Coordinates of C-alpha atoms in Angstrom, one line a residue:
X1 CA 0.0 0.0 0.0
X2 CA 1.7 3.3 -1.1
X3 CA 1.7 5.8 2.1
X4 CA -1.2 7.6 3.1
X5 CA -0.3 11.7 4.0
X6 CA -1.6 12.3 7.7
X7 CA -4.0 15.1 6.2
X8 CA -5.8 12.0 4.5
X9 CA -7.0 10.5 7.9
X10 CA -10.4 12.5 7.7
X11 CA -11.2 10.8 4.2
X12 CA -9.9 8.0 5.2
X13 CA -12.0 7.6 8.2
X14 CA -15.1 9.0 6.5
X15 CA -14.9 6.0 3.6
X16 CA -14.2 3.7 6.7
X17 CA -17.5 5.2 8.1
X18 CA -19.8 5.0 4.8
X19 CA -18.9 1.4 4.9
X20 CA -19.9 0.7 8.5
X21 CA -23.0 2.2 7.9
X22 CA -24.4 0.4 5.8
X23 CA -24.2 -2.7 8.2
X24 CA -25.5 -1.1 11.4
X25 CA -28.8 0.6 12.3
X26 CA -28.8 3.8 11.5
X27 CA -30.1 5.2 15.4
X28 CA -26.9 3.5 16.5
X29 CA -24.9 4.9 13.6
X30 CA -25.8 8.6 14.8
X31 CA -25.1 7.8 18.3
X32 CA -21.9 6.4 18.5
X33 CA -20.1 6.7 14.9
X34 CA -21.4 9.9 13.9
X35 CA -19.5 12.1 16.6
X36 CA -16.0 10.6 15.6
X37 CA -13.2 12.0 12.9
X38 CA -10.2 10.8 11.6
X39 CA -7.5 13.5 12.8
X40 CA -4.3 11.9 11.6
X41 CA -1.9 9.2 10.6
X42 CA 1.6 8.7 12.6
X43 CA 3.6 5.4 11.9
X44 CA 1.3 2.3 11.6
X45 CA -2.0 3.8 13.2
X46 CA -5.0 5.8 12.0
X47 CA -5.9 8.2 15.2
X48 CA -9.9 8.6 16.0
X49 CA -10.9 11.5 18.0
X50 CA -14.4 10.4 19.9
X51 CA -16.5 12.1 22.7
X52 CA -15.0 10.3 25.6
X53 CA -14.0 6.7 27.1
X54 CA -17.3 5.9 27.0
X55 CA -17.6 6.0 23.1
X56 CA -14.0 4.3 22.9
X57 CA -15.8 1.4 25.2
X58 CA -19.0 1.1 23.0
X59 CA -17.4 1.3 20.2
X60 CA -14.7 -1.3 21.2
X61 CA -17.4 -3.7 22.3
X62 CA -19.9 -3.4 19.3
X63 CA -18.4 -2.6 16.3
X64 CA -14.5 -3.4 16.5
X65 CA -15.0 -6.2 14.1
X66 CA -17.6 -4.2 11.6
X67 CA -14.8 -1.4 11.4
X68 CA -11.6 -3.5 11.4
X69 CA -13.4 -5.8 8.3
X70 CA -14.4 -2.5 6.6
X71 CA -10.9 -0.8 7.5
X72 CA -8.5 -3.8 5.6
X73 CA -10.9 -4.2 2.6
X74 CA -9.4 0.2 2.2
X75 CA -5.8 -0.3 3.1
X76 CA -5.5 -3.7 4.4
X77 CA -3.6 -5.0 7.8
X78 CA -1.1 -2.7 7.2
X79 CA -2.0 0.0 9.9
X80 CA -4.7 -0.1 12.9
X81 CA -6.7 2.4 14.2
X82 CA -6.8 3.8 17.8
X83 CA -9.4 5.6 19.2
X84 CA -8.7 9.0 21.3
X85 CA -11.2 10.1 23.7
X86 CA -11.4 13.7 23.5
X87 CA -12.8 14.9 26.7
X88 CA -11.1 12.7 29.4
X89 CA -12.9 13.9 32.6
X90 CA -14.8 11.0 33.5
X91 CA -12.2 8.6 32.3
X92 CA -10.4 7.7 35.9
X93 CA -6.7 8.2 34.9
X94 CA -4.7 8.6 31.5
X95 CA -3.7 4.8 32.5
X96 CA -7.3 3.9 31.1
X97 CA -6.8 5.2 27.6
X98 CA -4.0 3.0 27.3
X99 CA -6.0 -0.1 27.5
X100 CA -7.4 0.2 24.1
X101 CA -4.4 0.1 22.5
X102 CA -3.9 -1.9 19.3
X103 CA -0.2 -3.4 19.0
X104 CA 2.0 -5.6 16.6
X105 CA 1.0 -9.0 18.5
X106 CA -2.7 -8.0 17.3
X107 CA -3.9 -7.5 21.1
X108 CA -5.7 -5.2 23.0
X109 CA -4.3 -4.1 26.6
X110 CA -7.8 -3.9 28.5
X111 CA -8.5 -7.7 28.0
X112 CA -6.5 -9.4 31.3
X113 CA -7.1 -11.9 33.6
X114 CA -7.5 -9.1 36.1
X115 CA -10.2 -7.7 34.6
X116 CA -12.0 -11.4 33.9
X117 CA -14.8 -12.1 36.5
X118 CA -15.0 -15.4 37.5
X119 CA -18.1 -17.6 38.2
X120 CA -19.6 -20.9 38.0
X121 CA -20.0 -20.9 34.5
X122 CA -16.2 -19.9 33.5
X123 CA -13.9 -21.1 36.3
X124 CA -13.2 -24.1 34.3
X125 CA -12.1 -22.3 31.1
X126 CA -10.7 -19.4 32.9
X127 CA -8.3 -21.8 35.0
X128 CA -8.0 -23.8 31.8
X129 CA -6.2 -20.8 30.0
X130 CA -4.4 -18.9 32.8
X131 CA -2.4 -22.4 33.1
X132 CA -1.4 -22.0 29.4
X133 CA -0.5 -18.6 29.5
X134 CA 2.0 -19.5 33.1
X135 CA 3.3 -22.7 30.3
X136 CA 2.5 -22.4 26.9
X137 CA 3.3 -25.7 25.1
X138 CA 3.3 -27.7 27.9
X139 CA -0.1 -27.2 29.6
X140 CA -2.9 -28.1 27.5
X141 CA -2.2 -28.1 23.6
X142 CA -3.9 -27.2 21.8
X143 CA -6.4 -25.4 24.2
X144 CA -10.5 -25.0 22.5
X145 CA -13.0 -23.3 24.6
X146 CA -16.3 -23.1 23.0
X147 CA -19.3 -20.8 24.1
X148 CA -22.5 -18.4 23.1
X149 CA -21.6 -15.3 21.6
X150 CA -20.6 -12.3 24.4
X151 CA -19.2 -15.1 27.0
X152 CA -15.9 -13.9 27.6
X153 CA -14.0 -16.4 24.6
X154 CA -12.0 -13.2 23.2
X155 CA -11.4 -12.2 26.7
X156 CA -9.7 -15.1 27.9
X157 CA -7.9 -15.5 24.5
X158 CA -6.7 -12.4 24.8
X159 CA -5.8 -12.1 28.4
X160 CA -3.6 -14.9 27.4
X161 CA -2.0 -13.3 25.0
X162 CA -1.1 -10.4 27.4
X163 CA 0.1 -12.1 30.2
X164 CA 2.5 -14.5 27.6
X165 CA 3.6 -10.6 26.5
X166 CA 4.3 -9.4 29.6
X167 CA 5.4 -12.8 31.7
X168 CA 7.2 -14.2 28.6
X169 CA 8.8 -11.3 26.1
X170 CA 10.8 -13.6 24.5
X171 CA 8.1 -15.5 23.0
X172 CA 6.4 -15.0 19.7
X173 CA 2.6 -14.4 20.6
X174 CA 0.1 -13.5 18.3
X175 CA -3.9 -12.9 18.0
X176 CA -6.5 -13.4 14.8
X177 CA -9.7 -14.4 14.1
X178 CA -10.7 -17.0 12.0
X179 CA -12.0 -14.8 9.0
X180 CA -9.2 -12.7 9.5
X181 CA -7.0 -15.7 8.5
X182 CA -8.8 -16.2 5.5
X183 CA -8.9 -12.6 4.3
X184 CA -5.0 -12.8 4.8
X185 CA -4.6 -16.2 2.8
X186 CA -6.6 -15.0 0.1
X187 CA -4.8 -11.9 0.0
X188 CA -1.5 -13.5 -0.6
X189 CA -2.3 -16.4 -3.0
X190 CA -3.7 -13.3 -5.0
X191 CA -0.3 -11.4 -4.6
X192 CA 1.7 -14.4 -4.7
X193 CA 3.5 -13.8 -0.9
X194 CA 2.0 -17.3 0.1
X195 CA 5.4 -17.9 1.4
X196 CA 5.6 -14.9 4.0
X197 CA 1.7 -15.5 4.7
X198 CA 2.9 -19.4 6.0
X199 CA 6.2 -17.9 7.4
X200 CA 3.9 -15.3 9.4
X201 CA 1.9 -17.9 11.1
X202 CA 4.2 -20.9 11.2
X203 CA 6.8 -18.8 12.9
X204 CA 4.7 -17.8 16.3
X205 CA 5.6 -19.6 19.7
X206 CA 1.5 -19.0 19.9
X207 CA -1.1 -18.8 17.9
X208 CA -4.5 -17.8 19.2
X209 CA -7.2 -18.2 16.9
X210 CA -10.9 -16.8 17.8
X211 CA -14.3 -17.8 16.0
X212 CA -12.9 -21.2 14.5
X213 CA -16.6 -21.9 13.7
X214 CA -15.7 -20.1 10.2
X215 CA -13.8 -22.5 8.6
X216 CA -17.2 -25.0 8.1
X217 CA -17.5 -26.0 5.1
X218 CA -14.4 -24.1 3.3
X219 CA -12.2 -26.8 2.4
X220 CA -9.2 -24.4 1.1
X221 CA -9.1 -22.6 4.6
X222 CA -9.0 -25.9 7.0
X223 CA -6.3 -27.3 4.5
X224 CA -4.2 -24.3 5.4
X225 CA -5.2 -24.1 9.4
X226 CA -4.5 -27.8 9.5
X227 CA -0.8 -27.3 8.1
X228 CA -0.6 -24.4 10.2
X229 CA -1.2 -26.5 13.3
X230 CA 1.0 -29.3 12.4
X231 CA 4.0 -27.2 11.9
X232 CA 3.1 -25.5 15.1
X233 CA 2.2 -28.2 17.2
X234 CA 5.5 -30.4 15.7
X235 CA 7.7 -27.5 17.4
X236 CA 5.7 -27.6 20.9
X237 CA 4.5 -24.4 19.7
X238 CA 0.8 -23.3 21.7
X239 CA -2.0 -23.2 19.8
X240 CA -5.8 -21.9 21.5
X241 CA -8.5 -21.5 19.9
X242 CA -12.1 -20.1 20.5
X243 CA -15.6 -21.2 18.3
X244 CA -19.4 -20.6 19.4
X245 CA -19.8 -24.6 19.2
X246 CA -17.9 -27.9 20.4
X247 CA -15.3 -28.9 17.6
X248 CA -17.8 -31.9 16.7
X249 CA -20.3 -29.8 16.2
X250 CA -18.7 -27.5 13.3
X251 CA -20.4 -28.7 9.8
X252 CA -18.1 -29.9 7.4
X253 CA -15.1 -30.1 9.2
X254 CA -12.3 -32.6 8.1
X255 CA -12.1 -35.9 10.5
X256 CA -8.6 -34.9 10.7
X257 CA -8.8 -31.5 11.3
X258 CA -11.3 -32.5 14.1
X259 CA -8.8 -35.0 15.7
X260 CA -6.5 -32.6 15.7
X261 CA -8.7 -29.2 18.2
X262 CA -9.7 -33.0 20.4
X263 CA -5.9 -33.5 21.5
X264 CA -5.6 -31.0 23.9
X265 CA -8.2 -29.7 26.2
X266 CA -11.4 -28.6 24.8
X267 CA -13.9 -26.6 27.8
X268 CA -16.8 -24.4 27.4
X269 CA -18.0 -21.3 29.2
X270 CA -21.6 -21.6 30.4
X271 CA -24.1 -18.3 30.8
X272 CA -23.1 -16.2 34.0
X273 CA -25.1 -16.6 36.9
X274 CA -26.9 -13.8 38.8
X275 CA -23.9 -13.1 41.5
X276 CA -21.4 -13.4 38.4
X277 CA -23.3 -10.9 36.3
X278 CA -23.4 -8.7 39.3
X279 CA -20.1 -9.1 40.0
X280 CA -18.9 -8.5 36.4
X281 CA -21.2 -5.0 36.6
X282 CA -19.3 -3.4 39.9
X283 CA -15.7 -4.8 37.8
X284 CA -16.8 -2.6 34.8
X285 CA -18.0 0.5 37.2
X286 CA -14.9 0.4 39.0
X287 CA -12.8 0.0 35.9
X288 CA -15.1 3.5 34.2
X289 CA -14.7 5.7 37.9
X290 CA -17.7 5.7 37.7
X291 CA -20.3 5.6 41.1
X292 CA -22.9 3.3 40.0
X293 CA -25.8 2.4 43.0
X294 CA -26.5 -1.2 44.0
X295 CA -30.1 -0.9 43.1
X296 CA -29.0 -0.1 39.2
X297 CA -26.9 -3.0 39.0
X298 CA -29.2 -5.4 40.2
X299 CA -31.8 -4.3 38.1
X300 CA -29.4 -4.6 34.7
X301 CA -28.4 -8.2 35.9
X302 CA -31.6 -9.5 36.2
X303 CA -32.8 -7.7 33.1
X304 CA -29.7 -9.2 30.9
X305 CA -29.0 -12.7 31.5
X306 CA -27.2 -14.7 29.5
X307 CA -25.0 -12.6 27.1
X308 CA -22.2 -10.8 29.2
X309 CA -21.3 -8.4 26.2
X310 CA -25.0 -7.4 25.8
X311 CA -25.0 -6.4 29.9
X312 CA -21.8 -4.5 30.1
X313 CA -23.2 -3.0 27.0
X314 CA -25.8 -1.8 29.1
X315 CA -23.8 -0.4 31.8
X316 CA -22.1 1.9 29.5
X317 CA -24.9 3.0 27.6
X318 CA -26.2 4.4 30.8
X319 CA -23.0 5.8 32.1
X320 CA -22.7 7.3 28.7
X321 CA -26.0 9.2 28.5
X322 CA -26.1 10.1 31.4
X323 CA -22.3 11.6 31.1
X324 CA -23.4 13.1 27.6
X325 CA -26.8 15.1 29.1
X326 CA -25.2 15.8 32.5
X327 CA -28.2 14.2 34.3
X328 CA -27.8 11.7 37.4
X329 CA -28.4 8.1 37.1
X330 CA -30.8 6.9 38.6
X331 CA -33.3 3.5 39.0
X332 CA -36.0 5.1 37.1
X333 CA -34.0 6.7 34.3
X334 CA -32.1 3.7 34.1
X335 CA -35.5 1.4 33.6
X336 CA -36.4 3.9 30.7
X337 CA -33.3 3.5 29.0
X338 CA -32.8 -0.1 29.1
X339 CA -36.6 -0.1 28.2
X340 CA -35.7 1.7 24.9
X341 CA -32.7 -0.6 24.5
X342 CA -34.3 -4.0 25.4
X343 CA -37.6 -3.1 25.2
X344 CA -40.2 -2.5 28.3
X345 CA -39.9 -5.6 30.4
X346 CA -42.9 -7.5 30.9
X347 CA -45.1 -6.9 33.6
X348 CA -45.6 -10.9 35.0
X349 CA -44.2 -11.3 37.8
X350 CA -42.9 -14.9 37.7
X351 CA -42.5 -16.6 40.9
X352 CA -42.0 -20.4 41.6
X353 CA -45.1 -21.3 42.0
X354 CA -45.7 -20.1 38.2
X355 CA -42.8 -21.8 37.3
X356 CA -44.3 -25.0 39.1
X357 CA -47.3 -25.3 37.6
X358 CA -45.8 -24.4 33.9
X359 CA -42.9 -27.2 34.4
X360 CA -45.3 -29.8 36.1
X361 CA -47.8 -29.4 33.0
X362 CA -45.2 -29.5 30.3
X363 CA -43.6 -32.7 32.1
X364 CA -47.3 -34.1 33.4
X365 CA -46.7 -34.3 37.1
X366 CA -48.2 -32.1 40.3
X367 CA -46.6 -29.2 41.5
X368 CA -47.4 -31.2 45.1
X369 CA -44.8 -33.8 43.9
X370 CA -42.4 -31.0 42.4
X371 CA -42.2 -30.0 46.4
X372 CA -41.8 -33.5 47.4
X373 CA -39.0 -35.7 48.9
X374 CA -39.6 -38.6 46.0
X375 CA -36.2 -38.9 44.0
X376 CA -37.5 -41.3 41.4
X377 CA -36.0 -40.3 37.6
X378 CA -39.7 -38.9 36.6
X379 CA -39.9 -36.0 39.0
X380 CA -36.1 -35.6 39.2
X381 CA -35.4 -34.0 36.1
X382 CA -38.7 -31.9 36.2
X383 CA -38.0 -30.5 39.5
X384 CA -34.1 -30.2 38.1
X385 CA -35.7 -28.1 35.3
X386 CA -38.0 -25.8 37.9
X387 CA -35.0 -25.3 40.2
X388 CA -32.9 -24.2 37.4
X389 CA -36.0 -21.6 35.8
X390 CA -36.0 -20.5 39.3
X391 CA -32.9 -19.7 39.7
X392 CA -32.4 -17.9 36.1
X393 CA -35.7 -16.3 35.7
X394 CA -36.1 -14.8 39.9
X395 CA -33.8 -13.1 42.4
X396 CA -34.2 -15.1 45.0
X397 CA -31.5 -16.9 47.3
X398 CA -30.8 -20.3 46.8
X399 CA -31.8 -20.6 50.4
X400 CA -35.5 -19.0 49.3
X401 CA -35.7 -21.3 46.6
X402 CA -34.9 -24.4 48.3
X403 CA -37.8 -23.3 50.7
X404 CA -40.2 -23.1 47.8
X405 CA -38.8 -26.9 47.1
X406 CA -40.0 -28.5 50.3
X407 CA -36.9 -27.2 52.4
X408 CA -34.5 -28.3 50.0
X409 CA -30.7 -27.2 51.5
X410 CA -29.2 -24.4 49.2
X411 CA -26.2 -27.3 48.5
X412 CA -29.0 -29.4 46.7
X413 CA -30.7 -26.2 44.5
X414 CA -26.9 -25.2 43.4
X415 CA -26.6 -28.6 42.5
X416 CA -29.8 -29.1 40.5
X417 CA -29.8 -25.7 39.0
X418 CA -25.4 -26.5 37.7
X419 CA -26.8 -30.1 36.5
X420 CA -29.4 -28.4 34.2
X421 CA -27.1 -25.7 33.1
X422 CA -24.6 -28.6 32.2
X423 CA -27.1 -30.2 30.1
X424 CA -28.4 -27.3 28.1
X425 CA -24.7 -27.0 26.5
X426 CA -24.6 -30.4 25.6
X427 CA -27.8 -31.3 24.7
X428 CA -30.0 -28.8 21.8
X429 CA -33.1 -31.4 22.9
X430 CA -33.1 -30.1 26.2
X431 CA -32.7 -27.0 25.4
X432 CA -35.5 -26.3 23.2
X433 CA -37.7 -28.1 25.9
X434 CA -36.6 -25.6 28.5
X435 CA -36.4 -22.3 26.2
X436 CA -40.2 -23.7 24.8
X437 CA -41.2 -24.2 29.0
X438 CA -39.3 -20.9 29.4
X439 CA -41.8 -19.3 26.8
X440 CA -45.1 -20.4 28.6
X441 CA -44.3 -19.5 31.3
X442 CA -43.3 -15.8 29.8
X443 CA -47.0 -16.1 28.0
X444 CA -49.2 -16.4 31.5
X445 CA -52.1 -14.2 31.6
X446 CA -51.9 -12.3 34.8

């Protein structure tokens, strides 16, 4: 690419921006993309000046990908772009504009294992890669975690890839996604720099992969990722990988290609659970400056529950509004926001006894024998299934809950309600049983 003058950054940002555009709705396209402009072109990086941190955090979350994809089909991979928040009063310290920073290994600073809250549903995975970033190579190779979409699976890959930089300089360590391969493969079969493009990959001490889900059904791309790992693996090289699915369950996947992500450890992060997602809500606060009340953050965790880029999404669209119109947050004006961004929440109360008599119908047994001491395999799982609705879909204790199941110890509901949430990643069956329960119960005329 021949170089680009620093008084192009503007037009380059605006042809950047006409592309994004067109992929995002246009509300959020005023809000957030709008208010930005490309100010100038040092080195390797394109510099975006935006409102504040908050913008640089929305931004970051939602539409990275969207402007990164539009971004190398202008100039390619050749340069990144960095986003400066203009007005820095709410942003805690200079410290946090440096967390968004876009580097040669492909990594962004503000993803750590610091900053990764850990529950129930991640300790696995998060314990998983933290013991491959302390010994690549050696731990678990290659490393797959698998997951819904706004888990934490970029996260961890990337707080692995930071640590390895800052524990282990010495080592090669480098970050991509899936497509991102491709783009780069097809790039240089069509420029004929094949050889650097292997080179590149084949010469990391780790490789960290996200969204492996892509290659289904593209033959060309898993015959390149395959040779890839080999040469990697055949050096004790590290290579992790991310996908929104188990390895098995990736169409069109080549048996050996398949063997190969079963070798190592493959682990999966499950949906946060309420103290998890409030947990995760005081990190962000903390990490903004911000002073967020207890009653807020309760409300946005039981509002948002399974997708944990969707409820710290939340969080700074509030602190961001409210920053942006000077007004205080409060419970109120944070229900009417995250009405107009979720939609108003539906008046039903649901309580167990609802979720009783729902479950007990769909599985034809009493809600009497729900509440019961029988352990027989026919009220088991039903009960197993009301526990877990319970537990998901009210705030209550596990202590309050076990009440509402004949005095059932909080040990026995954690139990039930992990067993359930086990099953629903392994088993679609069961989980279209429980989403279709899940919609009844939603449905009751009050």
């Amino acid at each position: 690419m021949e170089k680009i003058q620093p008084d192009k950054a503007k037009e380059l940002w605006n042809e950047v921006l006409s592309i994004v555009s067109s992929k995002i709705p246009p509300q959020s396209f005023k809000t957030w993309l709008e208010p930005t402009k490309g100010v100038s072109i040092k080195g390797n990086s394109l510099f975006v000046d935006v409102p504040n941190m908050f913008f640089v955090d929305w931004i970051e979350e939602h539409y990275r990908n969207i402007i990164d994809s539009a971004f190398d089909s202008i100039v390619g991979d050749t340069i990144s772009i960095k986003f400066n928040p203009v007005e820095k009063r709410i942003a805690p310290t200079s410290r946090k504009v440096t967390l968004y920073h876009v580097d040669g290994y492909n990594l962004q600073k503000r993803y750590t294992f610091d900053t990764f809250v850990v529950g129930s549903g991640n300790r696995f995975a998060h314990a998983a890669t933290l013991a491959v970033a302390k010994s690549p190579g050696q731990a678990y190779n290659p490393l797959f975690i698998y997951g819904a979409v706004g888990l934490g699976k970029t996260h961890l890959l990337q707080a692995l890839g930071n640590y390895v930089r800052d524990n282990h300089s010495d080592l090669k360590v480098y970050y991509t996604s899936c497509e991102k391969f491709l783009n780069e493969m097809v790039n240089a079969i069509q420029n004929g720099v094949t050889i650097q493009f292997k080179k590149r990959y084949r010469g990391k001490d780790i490789l960290l992969i996200d969204d492996m889900q892509f290659i289904q059904n593209k033959e060309g791309l898993q015959e390149e990722i395959f040779h890839t790992f080999n040469s990697l693996y055949d050096k004790d090289k590290q290579v992790v990988m991310t996908s929104d699915r188990p390895p098995i369950e990736i169409e069109g996947i080549e048996e050996r290609l398949l063997s190969r992500f079963q070798w190592g450890l493959v682990c999966d992060l499950k949906p946060p659970d309420f103290e998890t997602r409030v947990a995760i809500l005081k990190k962000k606060t903390a990490l903004a400056g911000a002073t967020v009340s207890n009653d807020i953050l309760l409300y946005i965790a039981q509002r948002i529950k399974s997708n944990i880029r969707e409820l710290e999404g939340a969080l700074v669209t509030l602190l961001a509004l409210t920053s942006l119109t000077d007004t205080p947050l409060t419970l109120e004006s944070s229900k009417q926001i995250l009405d107009d961004i979720l939609g108003k929440e539906k008046t039903n109360k649901i309580t167990i006894e609802k979720i009783q008599e729902v479950v007990s119908n769909h599985y034809s047994v009493t809600p009497q024998a729900l509440r019961g001491k029988r352990r027989v395999k026919s009220l088991s799982f039903p009960r197993q299934v009301a526990i877990y609705i319970s537990r998901e879909y009210t705030n209550l204790s596990l202590k309050a809950i076990g009440k509402g199941f004949g005095g059932r110890d909080h040990s026995t509901i954690l139990h039930d309600y992990e067993k359930i949430r086990s099953l629903i990643t392994k088993s679609n069956e069961i989980k279209i049983d429980i989403d279709h329960i899940i919609k009844k119960l939603k449905n009751i005329k009050m």
